[in-house]
Coordinates of C-alpha atoms in Angstrom, one line a residue:
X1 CA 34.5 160.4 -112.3
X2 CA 32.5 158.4 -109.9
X3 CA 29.4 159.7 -108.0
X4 CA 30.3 161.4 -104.8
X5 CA 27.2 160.4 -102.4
X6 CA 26.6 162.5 -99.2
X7 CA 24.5 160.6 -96.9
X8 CA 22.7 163.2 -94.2
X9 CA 22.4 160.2 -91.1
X10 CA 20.4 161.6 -88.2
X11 CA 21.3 159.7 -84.5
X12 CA 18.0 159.3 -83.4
X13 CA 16.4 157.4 -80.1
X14 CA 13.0 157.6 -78.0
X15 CA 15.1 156.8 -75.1
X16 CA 16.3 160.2 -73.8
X17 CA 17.3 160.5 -70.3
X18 CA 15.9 163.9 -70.2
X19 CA 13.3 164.5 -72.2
X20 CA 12.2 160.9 -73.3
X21 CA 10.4 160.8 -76.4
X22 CA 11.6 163.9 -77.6
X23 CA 12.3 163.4 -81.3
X24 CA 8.6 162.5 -82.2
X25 CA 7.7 165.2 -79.5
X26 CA 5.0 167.3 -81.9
X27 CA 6.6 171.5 -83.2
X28 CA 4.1 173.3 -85.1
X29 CA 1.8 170.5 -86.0
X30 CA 4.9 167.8 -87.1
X31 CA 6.9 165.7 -85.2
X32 CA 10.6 167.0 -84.2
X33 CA 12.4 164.8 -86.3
X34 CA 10.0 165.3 -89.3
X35 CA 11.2 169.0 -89.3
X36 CA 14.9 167.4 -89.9
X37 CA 14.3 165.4 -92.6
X38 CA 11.9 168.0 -94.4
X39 CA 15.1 170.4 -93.9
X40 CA 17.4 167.9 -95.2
X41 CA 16.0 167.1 -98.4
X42 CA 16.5 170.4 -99.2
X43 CA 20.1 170.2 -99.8
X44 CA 21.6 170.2 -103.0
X45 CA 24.4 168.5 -102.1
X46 CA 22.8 165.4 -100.0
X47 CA 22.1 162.2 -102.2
X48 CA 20.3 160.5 -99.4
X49 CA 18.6 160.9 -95.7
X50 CA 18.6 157.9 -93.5
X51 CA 18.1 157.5 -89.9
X52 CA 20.2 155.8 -87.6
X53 CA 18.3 154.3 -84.4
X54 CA 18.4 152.0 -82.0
X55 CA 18.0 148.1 -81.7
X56 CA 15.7 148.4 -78.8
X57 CA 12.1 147.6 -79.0
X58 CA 11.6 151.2 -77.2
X59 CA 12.9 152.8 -80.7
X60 CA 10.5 150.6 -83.0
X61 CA 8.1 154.0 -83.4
X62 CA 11.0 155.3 -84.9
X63 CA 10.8 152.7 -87.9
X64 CA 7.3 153.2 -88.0
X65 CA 8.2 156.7 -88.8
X66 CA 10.8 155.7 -91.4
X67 CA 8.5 154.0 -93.1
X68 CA 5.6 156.4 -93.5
X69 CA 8.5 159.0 -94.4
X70 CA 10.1 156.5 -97.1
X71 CA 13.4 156.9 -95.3
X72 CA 16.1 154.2 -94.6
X73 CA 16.2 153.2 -90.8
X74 CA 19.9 151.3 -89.8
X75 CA 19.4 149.8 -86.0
X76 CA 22.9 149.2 -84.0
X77 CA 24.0 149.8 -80.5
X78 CA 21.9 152.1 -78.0
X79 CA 25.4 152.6 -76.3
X80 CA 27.7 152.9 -79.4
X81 CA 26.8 155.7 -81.7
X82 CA 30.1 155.7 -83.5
X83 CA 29.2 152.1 -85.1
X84 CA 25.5 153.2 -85.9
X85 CA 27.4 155.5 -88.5
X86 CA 29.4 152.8 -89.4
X87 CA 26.4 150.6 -90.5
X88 CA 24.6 153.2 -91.9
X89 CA 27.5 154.9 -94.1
X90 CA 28.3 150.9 -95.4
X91 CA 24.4 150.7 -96.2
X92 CA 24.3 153.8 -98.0
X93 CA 27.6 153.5 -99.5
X94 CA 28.7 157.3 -98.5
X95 CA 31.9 158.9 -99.0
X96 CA 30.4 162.1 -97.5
X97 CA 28.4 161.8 -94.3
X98 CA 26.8 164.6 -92.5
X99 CA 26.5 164.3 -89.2
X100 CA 22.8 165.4 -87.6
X101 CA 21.5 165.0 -84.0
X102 CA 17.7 164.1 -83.4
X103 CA 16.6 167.3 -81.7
X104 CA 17.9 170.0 -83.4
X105 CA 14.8 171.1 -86.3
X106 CA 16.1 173.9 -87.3
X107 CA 19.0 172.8 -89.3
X108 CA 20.1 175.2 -92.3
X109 CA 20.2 173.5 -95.9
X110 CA 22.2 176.4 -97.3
X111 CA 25.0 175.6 -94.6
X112 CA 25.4 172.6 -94.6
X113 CA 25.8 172.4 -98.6
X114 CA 28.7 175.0 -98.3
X115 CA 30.5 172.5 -95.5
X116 CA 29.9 169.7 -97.8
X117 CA 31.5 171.6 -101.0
X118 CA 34.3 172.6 -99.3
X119 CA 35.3 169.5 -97.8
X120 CA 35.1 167.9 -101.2
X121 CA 36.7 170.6 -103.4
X122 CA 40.1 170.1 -100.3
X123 CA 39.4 166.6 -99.8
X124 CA 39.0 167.7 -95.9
X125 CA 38.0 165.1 -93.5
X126 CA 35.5 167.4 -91.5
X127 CA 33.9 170.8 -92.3
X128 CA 33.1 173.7 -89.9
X129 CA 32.2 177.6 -89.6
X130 CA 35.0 179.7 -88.7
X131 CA 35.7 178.8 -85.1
X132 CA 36.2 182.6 -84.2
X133 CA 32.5 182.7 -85.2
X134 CA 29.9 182.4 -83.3
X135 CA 26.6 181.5 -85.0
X136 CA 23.1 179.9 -83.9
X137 CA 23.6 176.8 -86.0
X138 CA 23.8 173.4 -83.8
X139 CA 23.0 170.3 -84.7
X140 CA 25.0 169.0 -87.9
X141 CA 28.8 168.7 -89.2
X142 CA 29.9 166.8 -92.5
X143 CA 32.9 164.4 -92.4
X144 CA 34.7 162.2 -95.0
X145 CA 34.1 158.4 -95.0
X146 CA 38.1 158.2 -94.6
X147 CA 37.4 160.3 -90.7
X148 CA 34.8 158.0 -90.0
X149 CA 36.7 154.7 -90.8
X150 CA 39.8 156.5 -88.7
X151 CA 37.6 156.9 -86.0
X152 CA 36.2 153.6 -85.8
X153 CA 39.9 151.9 -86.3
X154 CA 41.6 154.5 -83.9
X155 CA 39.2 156.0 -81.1
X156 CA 36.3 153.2 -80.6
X157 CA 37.4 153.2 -76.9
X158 CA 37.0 156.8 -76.6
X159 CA 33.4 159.0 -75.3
X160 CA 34.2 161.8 -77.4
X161 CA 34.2 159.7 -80.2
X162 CA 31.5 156.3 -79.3
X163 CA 29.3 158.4 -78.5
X164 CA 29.7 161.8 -80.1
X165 CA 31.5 160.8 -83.4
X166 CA 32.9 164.4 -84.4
X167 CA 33.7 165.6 -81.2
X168 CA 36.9 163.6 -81.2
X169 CA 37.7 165.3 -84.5
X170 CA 37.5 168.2 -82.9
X171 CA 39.3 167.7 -80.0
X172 CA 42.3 166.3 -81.9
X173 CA 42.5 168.8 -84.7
X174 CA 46.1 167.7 -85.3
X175 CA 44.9 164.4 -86.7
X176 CA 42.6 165.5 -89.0
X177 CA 42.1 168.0 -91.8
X178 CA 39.4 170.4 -91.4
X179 CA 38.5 173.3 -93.8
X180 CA 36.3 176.6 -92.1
X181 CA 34.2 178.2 -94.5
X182 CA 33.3 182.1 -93.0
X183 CA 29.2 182.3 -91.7
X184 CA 26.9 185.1 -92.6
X185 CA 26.7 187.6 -90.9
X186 CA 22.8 187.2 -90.4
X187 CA 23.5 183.9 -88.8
X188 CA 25.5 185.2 -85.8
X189 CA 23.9 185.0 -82.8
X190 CA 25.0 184.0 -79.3
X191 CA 22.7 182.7 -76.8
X192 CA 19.8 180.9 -78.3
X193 CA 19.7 176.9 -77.4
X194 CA 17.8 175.5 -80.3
X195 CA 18.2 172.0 -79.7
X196 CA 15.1 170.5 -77.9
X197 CA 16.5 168.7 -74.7
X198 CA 13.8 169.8 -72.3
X199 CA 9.9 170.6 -72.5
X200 CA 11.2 174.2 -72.0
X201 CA 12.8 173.6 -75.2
X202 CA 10.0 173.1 -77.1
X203 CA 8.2 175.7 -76.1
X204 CA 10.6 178.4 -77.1
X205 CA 10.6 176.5 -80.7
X206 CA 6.8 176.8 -80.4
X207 CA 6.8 180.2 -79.9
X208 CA 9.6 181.3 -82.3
X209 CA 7.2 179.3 -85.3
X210 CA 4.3 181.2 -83.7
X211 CA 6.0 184.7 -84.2
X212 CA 7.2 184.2 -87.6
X213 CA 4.0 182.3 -88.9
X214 CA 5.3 180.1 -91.3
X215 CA 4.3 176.5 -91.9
X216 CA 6.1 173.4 -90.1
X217 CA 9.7 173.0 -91.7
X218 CA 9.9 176.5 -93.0
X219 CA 11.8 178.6 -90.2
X220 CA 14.4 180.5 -92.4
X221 CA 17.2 181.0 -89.4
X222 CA 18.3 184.5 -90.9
X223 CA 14.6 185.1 -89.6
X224 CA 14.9 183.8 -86.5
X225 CA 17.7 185.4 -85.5
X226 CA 16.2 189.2 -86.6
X227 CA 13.0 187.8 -84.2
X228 CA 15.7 186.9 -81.3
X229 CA 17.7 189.9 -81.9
X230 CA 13.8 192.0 -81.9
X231 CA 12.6 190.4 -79.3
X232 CA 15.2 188.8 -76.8
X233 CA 12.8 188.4 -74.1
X234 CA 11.9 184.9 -75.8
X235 CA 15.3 183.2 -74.9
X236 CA 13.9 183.5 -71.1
X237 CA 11.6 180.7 -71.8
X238 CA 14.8 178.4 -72.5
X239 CA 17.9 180.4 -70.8
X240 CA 17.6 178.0 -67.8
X241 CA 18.6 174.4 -69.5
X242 CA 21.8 173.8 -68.7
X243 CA 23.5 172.6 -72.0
X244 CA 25.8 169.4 -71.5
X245 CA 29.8 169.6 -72.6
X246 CA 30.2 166.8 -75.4
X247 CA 32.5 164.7 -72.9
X248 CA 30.0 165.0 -69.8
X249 CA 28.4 161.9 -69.0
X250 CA 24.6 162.4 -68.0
X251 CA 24.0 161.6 -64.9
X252 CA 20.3 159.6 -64.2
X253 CA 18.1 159.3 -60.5
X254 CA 15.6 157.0 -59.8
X255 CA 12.9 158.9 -57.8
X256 CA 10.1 156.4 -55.8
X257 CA 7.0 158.0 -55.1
X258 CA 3.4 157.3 -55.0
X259 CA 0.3 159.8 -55.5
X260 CA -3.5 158.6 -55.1
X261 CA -6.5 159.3 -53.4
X262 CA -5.2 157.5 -50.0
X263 CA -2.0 159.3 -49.6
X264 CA -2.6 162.4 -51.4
X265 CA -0.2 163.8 -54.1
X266 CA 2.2 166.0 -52.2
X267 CA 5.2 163.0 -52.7
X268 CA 4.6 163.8 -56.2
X269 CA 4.5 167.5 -56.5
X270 CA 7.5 167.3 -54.6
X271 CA 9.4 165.2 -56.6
X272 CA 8.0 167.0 -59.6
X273 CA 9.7 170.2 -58.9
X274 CA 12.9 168.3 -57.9
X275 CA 13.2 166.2 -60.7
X276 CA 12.5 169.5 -63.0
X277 CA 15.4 171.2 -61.0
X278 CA 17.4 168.6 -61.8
X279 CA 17.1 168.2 -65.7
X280 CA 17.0 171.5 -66.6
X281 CA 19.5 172.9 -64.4
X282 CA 22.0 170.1 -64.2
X283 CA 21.2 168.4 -66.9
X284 CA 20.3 164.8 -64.9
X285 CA 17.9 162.4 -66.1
X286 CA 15.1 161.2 -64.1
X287 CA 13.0 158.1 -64.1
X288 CA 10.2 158.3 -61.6
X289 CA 9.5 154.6 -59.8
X290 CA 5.4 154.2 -59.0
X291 CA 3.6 151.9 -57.5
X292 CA 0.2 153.2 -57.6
X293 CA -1.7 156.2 -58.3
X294 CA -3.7 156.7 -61.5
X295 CA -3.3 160.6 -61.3
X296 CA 0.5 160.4 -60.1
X297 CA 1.2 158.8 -63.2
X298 CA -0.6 161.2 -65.0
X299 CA 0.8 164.3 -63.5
X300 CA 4.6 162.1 -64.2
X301 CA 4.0 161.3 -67.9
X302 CA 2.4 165.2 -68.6
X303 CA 5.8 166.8 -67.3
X304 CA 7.7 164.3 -69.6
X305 CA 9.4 162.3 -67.5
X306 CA 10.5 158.8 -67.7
X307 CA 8.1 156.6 -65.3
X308 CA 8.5 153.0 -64.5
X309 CA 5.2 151.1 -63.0
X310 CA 5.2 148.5 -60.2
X311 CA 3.8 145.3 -62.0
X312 CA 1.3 144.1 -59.8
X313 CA 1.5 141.9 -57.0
X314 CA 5.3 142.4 -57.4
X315 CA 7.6 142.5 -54.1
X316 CA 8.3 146.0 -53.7
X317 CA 11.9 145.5 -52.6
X318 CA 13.3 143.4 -55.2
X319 CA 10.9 145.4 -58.3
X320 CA 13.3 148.7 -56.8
X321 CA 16.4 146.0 -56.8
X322 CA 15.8 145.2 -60.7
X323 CA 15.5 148.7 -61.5
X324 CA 18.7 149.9 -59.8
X325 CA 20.2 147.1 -61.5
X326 CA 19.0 147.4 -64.8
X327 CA 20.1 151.6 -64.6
X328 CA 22.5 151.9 -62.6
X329 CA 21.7 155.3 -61.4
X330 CA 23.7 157.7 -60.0
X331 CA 20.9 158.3 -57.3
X332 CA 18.1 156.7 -55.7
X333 CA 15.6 159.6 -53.8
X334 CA 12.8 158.3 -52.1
X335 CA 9.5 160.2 -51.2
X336 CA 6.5 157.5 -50.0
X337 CA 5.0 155.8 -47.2
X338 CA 5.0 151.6 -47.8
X339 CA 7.3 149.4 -45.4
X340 CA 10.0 149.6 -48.1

């Protein structure tokens, strides 16, 4: 009997709209996406760990990190996650691939090799806890090859499935089989976001590792949940991100302001504490639009938002021109004092 291979491929960019830079963001001493690919190695079932990225200059430290880490990097369409899979599960030559998003560190080895035994042993096409369920886990789901190439034949043209692969599985559970395997019991929780999408994010991570004490990678998640369940008063640092629906389309502002010694920085305190409002309550993503101010930039780049510089001795008008052209924003807020 041939080798099954199960090819763990983690959707990975620099580029978030919300929180950009995220995945190489730094959780107890190691970068986000380190944390994944420690955890996945730990499967038994998993014959090989790649990353799929990118073509964009922007993502190139994420080859970097490939290649310190020793682990296959596949570069395809920013826009079109669904073929990123494609490439990668061709590359790797998978009949099993399990499906993992850049910002969740916390994904459960044990878990994922029961979804990956059962869809083999029913030759399912995609593998999930009991539905009736509700546990902690986010972040991963294994499918057959023969979903995938479905998907890519059948439902290119479709959000749920360009740019979230599985979630057209799930929304069309008619056309696929899917086998449930029952979650422990010390793995059901409700309430905890443990995806990093936000700074706030992070810091609850931070402080979960900090509680339980344990080296970078090594979070059990039947332990996190007995520290949630102990101490509930942690999931305030996070309860306020406003978590996305899989269909939603994120919605993106350009904000132009200016803070320096000669106008002061009240434009960008102010459009700090809007454009923090905004992601973590509404889930937008903000790119702030400067064309001057040292510490403005500073104070924009500290709270982790996107920023876009003025090149100098640019025209004003048609620099904010290019940018609304090149992102298409759903909104263009505008706190400064030039003639523009």
């Amino acid at each position: 009997m041939p080798e099954i291979r199960v090819a763990a491929i983690v959707q990975a960019r620099m580029g978030s709209s919300r929180f950009p830079g995220k995945v190489l963001k730094p959780l107890a001493g190691k970068p986000v996406l380190w944390h994944i690919i420690h955890r996945l190695k730990k499967c038994g079932t998993v014959t090989d760990v790649a990353v799929a990225t990118s073509v964009n200059s922007t993502d190139d430290p994420l080859v970097e990190f490939c290649a310190r880490e020793d682990i296959p990097c596949i570069r395809g369409s920013e826009k079109n996650v669904l073929d990123r899979y494609r490439q990668a599960a061709q590359a790797l030559d998978a009949n099993v691939i399990v499906r993992v998003t850049g910002d969740a560190p916390l994904v459960d080895p044990g878990i994922i090799d029961r979804l990956v035994k059962a869809l083999i042993e029913q030759d399912a096409d995609y593998a999930a806890g009991d539905p009736q369920t509700t546990t902690i886990h986010e972040g991963f789901s294994p499918f057959s090859r023969r979903a995938l190439e479905r998907l890519v034949a059948e439902a290119s043209g479709e959000n749920s499935a360009r740019e979230h692969v599985t979630a057209y599985i799930k929304e069309h559970p008619e056309s696929f089989r899917t086998v449930h395997i029952s979650m422990p019991e010390e793995h059901r929780f409700e309430g905890a976001r443990l995806s990093v999408d936000t700074p706030a994010d992070l810091r609850f991570l931070e402080e979960v590792y900090s509680w339980l004490g344990v080296p970078a990678g090594d979070a059990d998640v039947a332990d996190v949940v007995r520290l949630l369940t102990e101490h509930p008063d942690l999931l305030e640092i996070n309860t306020d991100v406003r978590q996305k629906t899989a269909g939603e389309r994120t919605r993106r502002a350009i904000i132009r302001c200016d803070g320096d010694e000669t106008v002061g920085l009240g434009h960008v305190v102010r459009c700090l504490a809007l454009a923090e409002e905004m992601r973590t309550a509404h889930s937008w993503g903000v790119t702030f639009a400067m064309a001057a101010g040292e510490t403005g930039f500073r104070m924009v780049t500290d709270a982790n938002f996107a920023l876009e510089a003025m090149p100098e001795g640019a025209d004003e008008g048609k620099w904010v021109d290019g940018l609304i052209k090149m992102m298409s924003p759903d909104a263009l807020i505008m706190d400064f004092r030039t003639d523009l």
